[in-house]
């Protein structure tokens, strides 16, 4: 599943003329050949580890037989050699327990990461130098990214596409794949917990109402009233359902709205700020940089072309150092899938993809 979704999502990304934005290639660290899986069919990898030397992004899906046996600084060959060949500037990401591979290679030391919720306790014990967030769907640390269990790889891939080519392209890929472009909450909502009495109320209606009124100065009290709850109950229930506070959720949705407007309209930053509910350009810039990593003007220049007002705004809003890891457009993409073979021979397959000029 993890290997297939990389091909499906990156392979479905298109520019306005219909050209593919990524080329996805599958390779095995032992060289071209068959890679055993835990299903009743193997994977044919037509490329060897040399693909990792030119790939711009390396993705590591899970090997459920092997990943959880890994330890710090104990990555086995030939996987260790293959990862060592990845250039320092290459973006690298894992899906599900593929995070164990990144951690064993030392790539997550001092960083925050996530993995499948069933494995987070073991991961934290095995790699104490990594801060584990067990609740989120994915963690973006710039060059290194990790996702939670299996289907969270969809969220991670859409995030990378959105980071590379904008929200409109990612939304189009999501529509083609029939998945939501952005899922609410984190993997905490999928963890099995003791059964509690069913509750007839939910904050879903308030969220739907808020999305239709983002341009208005919404308050926590107004949202709670929509759900017919006290503020305290609403806040608790909201966090249980989305893993976010109401105001943080509202800010994220407003940033999403601003991204759509910056990509699809010629509105000024002041106009976008009003329509997205931030009230002022200064407030929009503050929250946009915090959430996206670049200023609104730079974002528009990246995804609509640096011309006219966008170019002027981009020049006036020179991004700070934090923009380097989140606002760039990548020229190629690669992914690496790990699958164990027999006890004395392990094999890992990898997908790599080159992004064509957009």
C-alpha positions as a Markdown table, in Angstrom:
| # | Residue | x | y | z |
|---|---|---|---|---|
| 1 | Unk | 0.0 | 0.0 | 0.0 |
| 2 | Unk | 2.7 | 2.5 | 1.0 |
| 3 | Unk | 4.7 | 1.9 | -2.2 |
| 4 | Unk | 1.6 | 2.1 | -4.4 |
| 5 | Unk | 0.3 | 5.3 | -3.0 |
| 6 | Unk | 3.5 | 7.1 | -3.7 |
| 7 | Unk | 3.1 | 6.2 | -7.4 |
| 8 | Unk | -0.6 | 7.1 | -7.4 |
| 9 | Unk | -0.3 | 10.5 | -5.8 |
| 10 | Unk | 2.9 | 11.8 | -7.3 |
| 11 | Unk | 2.2 | 10.2 | -10.6 |
| 12 | Unk | -1.2 | 12.0 | -10.7 |
| 13 | Unk | 0.2 | 15.5 | -10.2 |
| 14 | Unk | -0.2 | 17.6 | -13.4 |
| 15 | Unk | 0.6 | 21.2 | -14.4 |
| 16 | Unk | -2.1 | 23.3 | -16.1 |
| 17 | Unk | -1.2 | 21.9 | -19.5 |
| 18 | Unk | -1.6 | 18.3 | -18.3 |
| 19 | Unk | 2.2 | 17.5 | -18.1 |
| 20 | Unk | 3.3 | 15.2 | -15.3 |
| 21 | Unk | 5.1 | 17.1 | -12.5 |
| 22 | Unk | 6.9 | 14.0 | -11.2 |
| 23 | Unk | 8.4 | 10.9 | -12.6 |
| 24 | Unk | 8.4 | 8.0 | -10.1 |
| 25 | Unk | 11.0 | 5.3 | -10.3 |
| 26 | Unk | 11.3 | 2.1 | -8.2 |
| 27 | Unk | 14.7 | 0.7 | -7.2 |
| 28 | Unk | 16.2 | -2.0 | -5.0 |
| 29 | Unk | 19.3 | -1.5 | -2.9 |
| 30 | Unk | 20.6 | -4.9 | -4.1 |
| 31 | Unk | 20.1 | -3.9 | -7.7 |
| 32 | Unk | 17.3 | -4.4 | -10.2 |
| 33 | Unk | 15.2 | -7.5 | -9.5 |
| 34 | Unk | 12.3 | -8.9 | -7.5 |
| 35 | Unk | 11.7 | -7.7 | -4.0 |
| 36 | Unk | 9.7 | -10.0 | -1.7 |
| 37 | Unk | 6.6 | -8.5 | 0.1 |
| 38 | Unk | 4.3 | -9.7 | 2.8 |
| 39 | Unk | 1.6 | -10.1 | 0.2 |
| 40 | Unk | 1.4 | -13.1 | -2.2 |
| 41 | Unk | 3.2 | -11.2 | -5.0 |
| 42 | Unk | 6.7 | -9.7 | -5.4 |
| 43 | Unk | 7.6 | -6.2 | -6.6 |
| 44 | Unk | 9.7 | -5.8 | -9.6 |
| 45 | Unk | 12.3 | -3.1 | -9.1 |
| 46 | Unk | 13.8 | -2.0 | -12.5 |
| 47 | Unk | 16.5 | 0.3 | -10.9 |
| 48 | Unk | 19.3 | -0.1 | -8.4 |
| 49 | Unk | 20.5 | 2.2 | -5.6 |
| 50 | Unk | 22.2 | 4.5 | -8.0 |
| 51 | Unk | 18.8 | 6.2 | -8.4 |
| 52 | Unk | 19.2 | 7.6 | -4.9 |
| 53 | Unk | 22.3 | 9.7 | -5.9 |
| 54 | Unk | 20.2 | 11.9 | -8.3 |
| 55 | Unk | 16.8 | 11.7 | -6.8 |
| 56 | Unk | 15.6 | 15.0 | -5.2 |
| 57 | Unk | 13.2 | 13.2 | -2.7 |
| 58 | Unk | 13.6 | 9.7 | -1.2 |
| 59 | Unk | 10.5 | 8.1 | 0.3 |
| 60 | Unk | 10.8 | 5.1 | 2.6 |
| 61 | Unk | 7.7 | 3.0 | 3.0 |
| 62 | Unk | 7.4 | 0.4 | 5.7 |
| 63 | Unk | 9.0 | -3.0 | 6.0 |
| 64 | Unk | 6.8 | -4.5 | 8.8 |
| 65 | Unk | 9.1 | -7.6 | 9.2 |
| 66 | Unk | 12.3 | -5.6 | 9.6 |
| 67 | Unk | 11.8 | -2.0 | 10.7 |
| 68 | Unk | 11.1 | -2.5 | 14.4 |
| 69 | Unk | 14.2 | -4.6 | 14.8 |
| 70 | Unk | 16.5 | -1.7 | 13.9 |
| 71 | Unk | 18.6 | 0.1 | 16.5 |
| 72 | Unk | 20.6 | 3.3 | 16.6 |
| 73 | Unk | 23.6 | 3.3 | 14.4 |
| 74 | Unk | 22.9 | -0.3 | 13.4 |
| 75 | Unk | 21.4 | 0.0 | 9.9 |
| 76 | Unk | 22.3 | -3.2 | 8.0 |
| 77 | Unk | 24.0 | -3.4 | 4.7 |
| 78 | Unk | 23.3 | -2.8 | 1.9 |
| 79 | Unk | 20.6 | -0.4 | 3.1 |
| 80 | Unk | 23.2 | 1.6 | 5.1 |
| 81 | Unk | 25.4 | 2.1 | 2.0 |
| 82 | Unk | 22.4 | 3.1 | -0.1 |
| 83 | Unk | 21.2 | 5.8 | 2.3 |
| 84 | Unk | 24.8 | 7.0 | 2.7 |
| 85 | Unk | 24.8 | 7.7 | -1.0 |
| 86 | Unk | 21.8 | 10.1 | -0.7 |
| 87 | Unk | 23.1 | 13.7 | -1.2 |
| 88 | Unk | 22.9 | 16.0 | 1.9 |
| 89 | Unk | 20.4 | 18.3 | 0.2 |
| 90 | Unk | 18.0 | 15.6 | -0.9 |
| 91 | Unk | 14.6 | 15.6 | 0.8 |
| 92 | Unk | 13.9 | 12.2 | 2.5 |
| 93 | Unk | 10.6 | 11.0 | 4.0 |
| 94 | Unk | 9.2 | 7.9 | 5.6 |
| 95 | Unk | 5.8 | 6.3 | 5.7 |
| 96 | Unk | 4.6 | 4.3 | 8.7 |
| 97 | Unk | 7.4 | 2.3 | 10.4 |
| 98 | Unk | 9.8 | 3.5 | 7.7 |
| 99 | Unk | 10.7 | 6.1 | 10.4 |
| 100 | Unk | 12.7 | 3.3 | 12.1 |
| 101 | Unk | 15.0 | 3.3 | 9.1 |
| 102 | Unk | 15.6 | 7.1 | 9.2 |
| 103 | Unk | 16.2 | 7.0 | 13.0 |
| 104 | Unk | 18.6 | 4.1 | 12.7 |
| 105 | Unk | 20.5 | 6.1 | 10.1 |
| 106 | Unk | 20.8 | 9.0 | 12.5 |
| 107 | Unk | 18.6 | 11.3 | 10.3 |
| 108 | Unk | 16.1 | 12.0 | 13.0 |
| 109 | Unk | 18.5 | 12.8 | 15.9 |
| 110 | Unk | 17.4 | 16.0 | 17.6 |
| 111 | Unk | 14.2 | 16.1 | 15.5 |
| 112 | Unk | 10.5 | 15.5 | 16.1 |
| 113 | Unk | 9.0 | 12.5 | 14.2 |
| 114 | Unk | 6.0 | 10.2 | 14.1 |
| 115 | Unk | 5.3 | 6.6 | 13.1 |
| 116 | Unk | 2.4 | 4.2 | 13.3 |
| 117 | Unk | 0.6 | 4.6 | 16.7 |
| 118 | Unk | 1.1 | 0.9 | 17.5 |
| 119 | Unk | 4.9 | 1.4 | 17.3 |
| 120 | Unk | 5.4 | 4.8 | 18.9 |
| 121 | Unk | 6.2 | 3.5 | 22.4 |
| 122 | Unk | 8.9 | 1.1 | 21.0 |
| 123 | Unk | 10.2 | 3.9 | 18.7 |
| 124 | Unk | 10.6 | 6.3 | 21.7 |
| 125 | Unk | 12.4 | 3.6 | 23.8 |
| 126 | Unk | 14.7 | 2.6 | 20.9 |
| 127 | Unk | 15.6 | 6.1 | 19.7 |
| 128 | Unk | 15.6 | 8.4 | 22.8 |
| 129 | Unk | 17.3 | 11.2 | 20.8 |
| 130 | Unk | 14.2 | 11.6 | 18.7 |
| 131 | Unk | 11.1 | 13.4 | 20.0 |
| 132 | Unk | 8.1 | 11.3 | 19.1 |
| 133 | Unk | 4.7 | 12.9 | 18.4 |
| 134 | Unk | 2.2 | 10.0 | 18.5 |
| 135 | Unk | -0.9 | 12.0 | 17.6 |
| 136 | Unk | -0.2 | 13.7 | 14.3 |
| 137 | Unk | -0.6 | 12.3 | 10.8 |
| 138 | Unk | 2.9 | 13.6 | 9.7 |
| 139 | Unk | 5.8 | 15.7 | 10.8 |
| 140 | Unk | 7.6 | 18.1 | 8.5 |
| 141 | Unk | 11.1 | 19.0 | 9.7 |
| 142 | Unk | 12.2 | 20.6 | 6.4 |
| 143 | Unk | 14.5 | 18.2 | 4.7 |
| 144 | Unk | 13.3 | 15.1 | 6.7 |
| 145 | Unk | 9.6 | 14.2 | 7.1 |
| 146 | Unk | 7.8 | 11.3 | 8.7 |
| 147 | Unk | 4.2 | 10.1 | 8.5 |
| 148 | Unk | 2.0 | 8.0 | 10.8 |
| 149 | Unk | 0.6 | 4.6 | 9.9 |
| 150 | Unk | 0.0 | 3.5 | 6.3 |
| 151 | Unk | -2.9 | 5.7 | 5.0 |
| 152 | Unk | -1.2 | 8.7 | 6.6 |
| 153 | Unk | 1.3 | 8.4 | 3.7 |
| 154 | Unk | -1.5 | 9.8 | 1.6 |
| 155 | Unk | -1.6 | 12.9 | 3.8 |
| 156 | Unk | 2.2 | 13.2 | 3.6 |
| 157 | Unk | 2.4 | 12.9 | -0.1 |
| 158 | Unk | -0.3 | 15.5 | -0.6 |
| 159 | Unk | 1.5 | 17.8 | 1.8 |
| 160 | Unk | 4.7 | 17.4 | -0.3 |
| 161 | Unk | 2.9 | 18.1 | -3.5 |
| 162 | Unk | 1.2 | 21.1 | -1.9 |
| 163 | Unk | 4.7 | 22.3 | -0.7 |
| 164 | Unk | 6.2 | 21.8 | -4.2 |
| 165 | Unk | 3.4 | 23.0 | -6.5 |
| 166 | Unk | 0.7 | 24.7 | -4.4 |
| 167 | Unk | -2.7 | 23.9 | -2.9 |
| 168 | Unk | -4.5 | 23.8 | -6.3 |
| 169 | Unk | -2.4 | 21.0 | -7.7 |
| 170 | Unk | -2.6 | 19.0 | -4.4 |
| 171 | Unk | -6.4 | 19.4 | -4.4 |
| 172 | Unk | -6.6 | 18.2 | -8.0 |
| 173 | Unk | -4.6 | 15.1 | -7.1 |
| 174 | Unk | -6.8 | 14.5 | -4.1 |
| 175 | Unk | -9.9 | 14.7 | -6.3 |
| 176 | Unk | -8.5 | 12.3 | -8.8 |
| 177 | Unk | -7.7 | 9.9 | -6.0 |
| 178 | Unk | -11.0 | 10.4 | -4.2 |
| 179 | Unk | -9.4 | 11.4 | -0.9 |
| 180 | Unk | -9.7 | 14.6 | 1.1 |
| 181 | Unk | -7.0 | 17.1 | 0.4 |
| 182 | Unk | -6.7 | 17.7 | 4.1 |
| 183 | Unk | -7.8 | 15.4 | 6.9 |
| 184 | Unk | -8.9 | 16.8 | 10.2 |
| 185 | Unk | -7.1 | 15.7 | 13.4 |
| 186 | Unk | -4.3 | 13.2 | 13.8 |
| 187 | Unk | -3.9 | 9.5 | 14.2 |
| 188 | Unk | -5.0 | 9.7 | 17.8 |
| 189 | Unk | -8.5 | 9.4 | 16.6 |
| 190 | Unk | -7.8 | 5.9 | 15.3 |
| 191 | Unk | -6.3 | 4.5 | 18.5 |
| 192 | Unk | -8.6 | 1.9 | 20.1 |
| 193 | Unk | -9.6 | 3.1 | 23.6 |
| 194 | Unk | -12.0 | 1.9 | 26.2 |
| 195 | Unk | -15.6 | 2.3 | 25.2 |
| 196 | Unk | -17.4 | 5.4 | 26.6 |
| 197 | Unk | -21.1 | 6.2 | 26.4 |
| 198 | Unk | -22.1 | 7.4 | 23.0 |
| 199 | Unk | -22.5 | 11.2 | 22.6 |
| 200 | Unk | -25.2 | 12.6 | 20.4 |
| 201 | Unk | -23.5 | 16.0 | 20.0 |
| 202 | Unk | -20.5 | 16.8 | 17.9 |
| 203 | Unk | -18.6 | 19.9 | 16.8 |
| 204 | Unk | -18.8 | 19.0 | 13.1 |
| 205 | Unk | -21.7 | 21.3 | 12.5 |
| 206 | Unk | -19.9 | 24.2 | 14.1 |
| 207 | Unk | -16.9 | 23.5 | 11.9 |
| 208 | Unk | -19.0 | 23.4 | 8.8 |
| 209 | Unk | -20.6 | 26.7 | 9.8 |
| 210 | Unk | -17.2 | 28.3 | 10.5 |
| 211 | Unk | -15.8 | 27.3 | 7.1 |
| 212 | Unk | -18.7 | 29.2 | 5.5 |
| 213 | Unk | -17.9 | 32.3 | 7.6 |
| 214 | Unk | -14.1 | 32.4 | 7.6 |
| 215 | Unk | -14.2 | 36.1 | 6.5 |
| 216 | Unk | -16.1 | 37.0 | 9.7 |
| 217 | Unk | -14.4 | 37.7 | 13.1 |
| 218 | Unk | -15.5 | 34.4 | 14.7 |
| 219 | Unk | -15.3 | 33.9 | 18.4 |
| 220 | Unk | -15.0 | 30.7 | 20.5 |
| 221 | Unk | -18.3 | 31.6 | 22.1 |
| 222 | Unk | -20.1 | 31.8 | 18.7 |
| 223 | Unk | -18.7 | 28.4 | 17.6 |
| 224 | Unk | -19.8 | 26.9 | 20.9 |
| 225 | Unk | -23.3 | 28.3 | 20.6 |
| 226 | Unk | -23.6 | 26.8 | 17.2 |
| 227 | Unk | -23.0 | 23.4 | 18.8 |
| 228 | Unk | -25.3 | 24.2 | 21.7 |
| 229 | Unk | -22.4 | 23.6 | 24.2 |
| 230 | Unk | -20.7 | 25.6 | 26.8 |
| 231 | Unk | -17.3 | 26.9 | 25.8 |
| 232 | Unk | -15.5 | 24.5 | 28.1 |
| 233 | Unk | -17.4 | 21.4 | 26.8 |
| 234 | Unk | -17.0 | 22.6 | 23.2 |
| 235 | Unk | -13.3 | 23.1 | 23.5 |
| 236 | Unk | -12.8 | 19.7 | 25.1 |
| 237 | Unk | -15.0 | 17.9 | 22.5 |
| 238 | Unk | -13.4 | 19.9 | 19.6 |
| 239 | Unk | -9.9 | 18.8 | 20.7 |
| 240 | Unk | -11.1 | 15.2 | 21.0 |
| 241 | Unk | -12.4 | 15.2 | 17.5 |
| 242 | Unk | -9.7 | 17.2 | 15.7 |
| 243 | Unk | -6.6 | 17.0 | 18.0 |
| 244 | Unk | -6.5 | 20.9 | 17.7 |
| 245 | Unk | -7.9 | 23.7 | 19.8 |
| 246 | Unk | -10.8 | 25.6 | 18.1 |
| 247 | Unk | -8.7 | 28.7 | 17.5 |
| 248 | Unk | -5.7 | 26.8 | 16.1 |
| 249 | Unk | -8.0 | 24.9 | 13.8 |
| 250 | Unk | -9.7 | 28.2 | 12.7 |
| 251 | Unk | -6.3 | 29.8 | 11.9 |
| 252 | Unk | -5.2 | 26.8 | 9.9 |
| 253 | Unk | -8.4 | 26.9 | 7.8 |
| 254 | Unk | -7.9 | 30.6 | 7.2 |
| 255 | Unk | -4.3 | 30.0 | 6.1 |
| 256 | Unk | -5.7 | 27.3 | 3.7 |
| 257 | Unk | -8.2 | 29.8 | 2.4 |
| 258 | Unk | -5.5 | 32.4 | 1.9 |
| 259 | Unk | -3.4 | 30.0 | -0.1 |
| 260 | Unk | -6.3 | 29.2 | -2.4 |
| 261 | Unk | -6.9 | 33.0 | -3.0 |
| 262 | Unk | -3.3 | 33.7 | -3.6 |
| 263 | Unk | -3.1 | 31.0 | -6.2 |
| 264 | Unk | -6.4 | 31.6 | -8.0 |
| 265 | Unk | -7.0 | 35.4 | -7.8 |
| 266 | Unk | -5.2 | 38.7 | -8.4 |
| 267 | Unk | -6.6 | 40.2 | -5.1 |
| 268 | Unk | -4.2 | 42.3 | -3.1 |
| 269 | Unk | -2.8 | 40.9 | 0.1 |
| 270 | Unk | -5.1 | 43.2 | 2.0 |
| 271 | Unk | -8.1 | 41.8 | 0.1 |
| 272 | Unk | -6.9 | 38.2 | 0.7 |
| 273 | Unk | -6.5 | 39.0 | 4.4 |
| 274 | Unk | -10.1 | 40.3 | 4.6 |
| 275 | Unk | -11.6 | 37.4 | 2.7 |
| 276 | Unk | -9.7 | 34.8 | 4.7 |
| 277 | Unk | -10.7 | 36.4 | 8.0 |
| 278 | Unk | -7.4 | 37.8 | 9.2 |
| 279 | Unk | -8.6 | 41.4 | 9.2 |
| 280 | Unk | -5.3 | 42.9 | 8.2 |
| 281 | Unk | -2.3 | 42.2 | 5.9 |
| 282 | Unk | 0.0 | 42.2 | 8.9 |
| 283 | Unk | -2.0 | 39.5 | 10.6 |
| 284 | Unk | -2.1 | 37.5 | 7.4 |
| 285 | Unk | 1.6 | 37.7 | 7.0 |
| 286 | Unk | 2.3 | 36.7 | 10.6 |
| 287 | Unk | 0.1 | 33.6 | 10.5 |
| 288 | Unk | 1.0 | 32.7 | 6.9 |
| 289 | Unk | 4.7 | 32.7 | 7.5 |
| 290 | Unk | 4.2 | 30.7 | 10.7 |
| 291 | Unk | 2.0 | 28.1 | 8.9 |
| 292 | Unk | 3.6 | 27.9 | 5.4 |
| 293 | Unk | 7.1 | 29.2 | 5.9 |
| 294 | Unk | 7.1 | 32.0 | 3.4 |
| 295 | Unk | 5.3 | 35.3 | 3.0 |
| 296 | Unk | 2.0 | 35.6 | 1.0 |
| 297 | Unk | 3.8 | 37.6 | -1.7 |
| 298 | Unk | 6.6 | 35.0 | -2.1 |
| 299 | Unk | 4.0 | 32.2 | -2.1 |
| 300 | Unk | 2.1 | 33.8 | -4.9 |
| 301 | Unk | 5.2 | 34.5 | -6.9 |
| 302 | Unk | 6.2 | 30.8 | -6.6 |
| 303 | Unk | 2.9 | 29.3 | -7.6 |
| 304 | Unk | 1.6 | 31.9 | -10.1 |
| 305 | Unk | 4.8 | 33.3 | -11.6 |
| 306 | Unk | 6.8 | 36.3 | -10.4 |
| 307 | Unk | 5.1 | 39.1 | -12.3 |
| 308 | Unk | 3.2 | 42.3 | -11.6 |
| 309 | Unk | 2.0 | 42.8 | -8.0 |
| 310 | Unk | 3.2 | 39.3 | -6.9 |
| 311 | Unk | 6.8 | 40.1 | -7.9 |
| 312 | Unk | 6.6 | 43.5 | -6.2 |
| 313 | Unk | 5.2 | 41.9 | -3.0 |
| 314 | Unk | 7.8 | 39.2 | -3.1 |
| 315 | Unk | 10.6 | 41.7 | -3.3 |
| 316 | Unk | 9.2 | 43.8 | -0.5 |
| 317 | Unk | 8.6 | 40.7 | 1.7 |
| 318 | Unk | 12.0 | 39.0 | 1.6 |
| 319 | Unk | 11.5 | 35.7 | 3.4 |
| 320 | Unk | 13.5 | 34.9 | 6.5 |
| 321 | Unk | 15.7 | 31.8 | 7.0 |
| 322 | Unk | 12.7 | 29.6 | 7.8 |
| 323 | Unk | 11.4 | 29.8 | 4.2 |
| 324 | Unk | 14.2 | 27.7 | 2.7 |
| 325 | Unk | 12.8 | 24.3 | 3.7 |
| 326 | Unk | 9.1 | 25.0 | 2.9 |
| 327 | Unk | 8.8 | 27.3 | -0.1 |
| 328 | Unk | 11.1 | 25.8 | -2.8 |
| 329 | Unk | 10.0 | 24.0 | -5.9 |
| 330 | Unk | 11.8 | 20.7 | -6.3 |
| 331 | Unk | 13.2 | 19.4 | -9.6 |
| 332 | Unk | 13.0 | 15.7 | -8.9 |
| 333 | Unk | 11.4 | 13.2 | -6.6 |
| 334 | Unk | 12.4 | 9.7 | -5.3 |
| 335 | Unk | 11.0 | 7.2 | -3.0 |
| 336 | Unk | 12.4 | 4.2 | -1.3 |
| 337 | Unk | 10.4 | 1.2 | -0.1 |
| 338 | Unk | 11.8 | -1.3 | 2.3 |
| 339 | Unk | 10.8 | -5.0 | 2.2 |
| 340 | Unk | 12.6 | -7.8 | 4.0 |
| 341 | Unk | 13.5 | -11.0 | 2.3 |
| 342 | Unk | 14.8 | -14.1 | 4.1 |
| 343 | Unk | 16.7 | -14.0 | 7.4 |
| 344 | Unk | 20.1 | -13.8 | 5.8 |
| 345 | Unk | 19.3 | -11.6 | 2.9 |
| 346 | Unk | 17.3 | -8.3 | 3.0 |
| 347 | Unk | 16.2 | -6.3 | 0.0 |
| 348 | Unk | 14.8 | -2.7 | -0.1 |
| 349 | Unk | 13.0 | -1.2 | -3.0 |
| 350 | Unk | 13.0 | 2.5 | -3.8 |
| 351 | Unk | 10.9 | 4.9 | -5.9 |
| 352 | Unk | 12.5 | 7.9 | -7.4 |
| 353 | Unk | 10.9 | 10.7 | -9.3 |
| 354 | Unk | 12.1 | 13.6 | -11.4 |
| 355 | Unk | 9.9 | 16.7 | -11.5 |
| 356 | Unk | 9.7 | 18.2 | -15.0 |
| 357 | Unk | 9.9 | 21.9 | -15.5 |
| 358 | Unk | 6.5 | 23.5 | -14.6 |
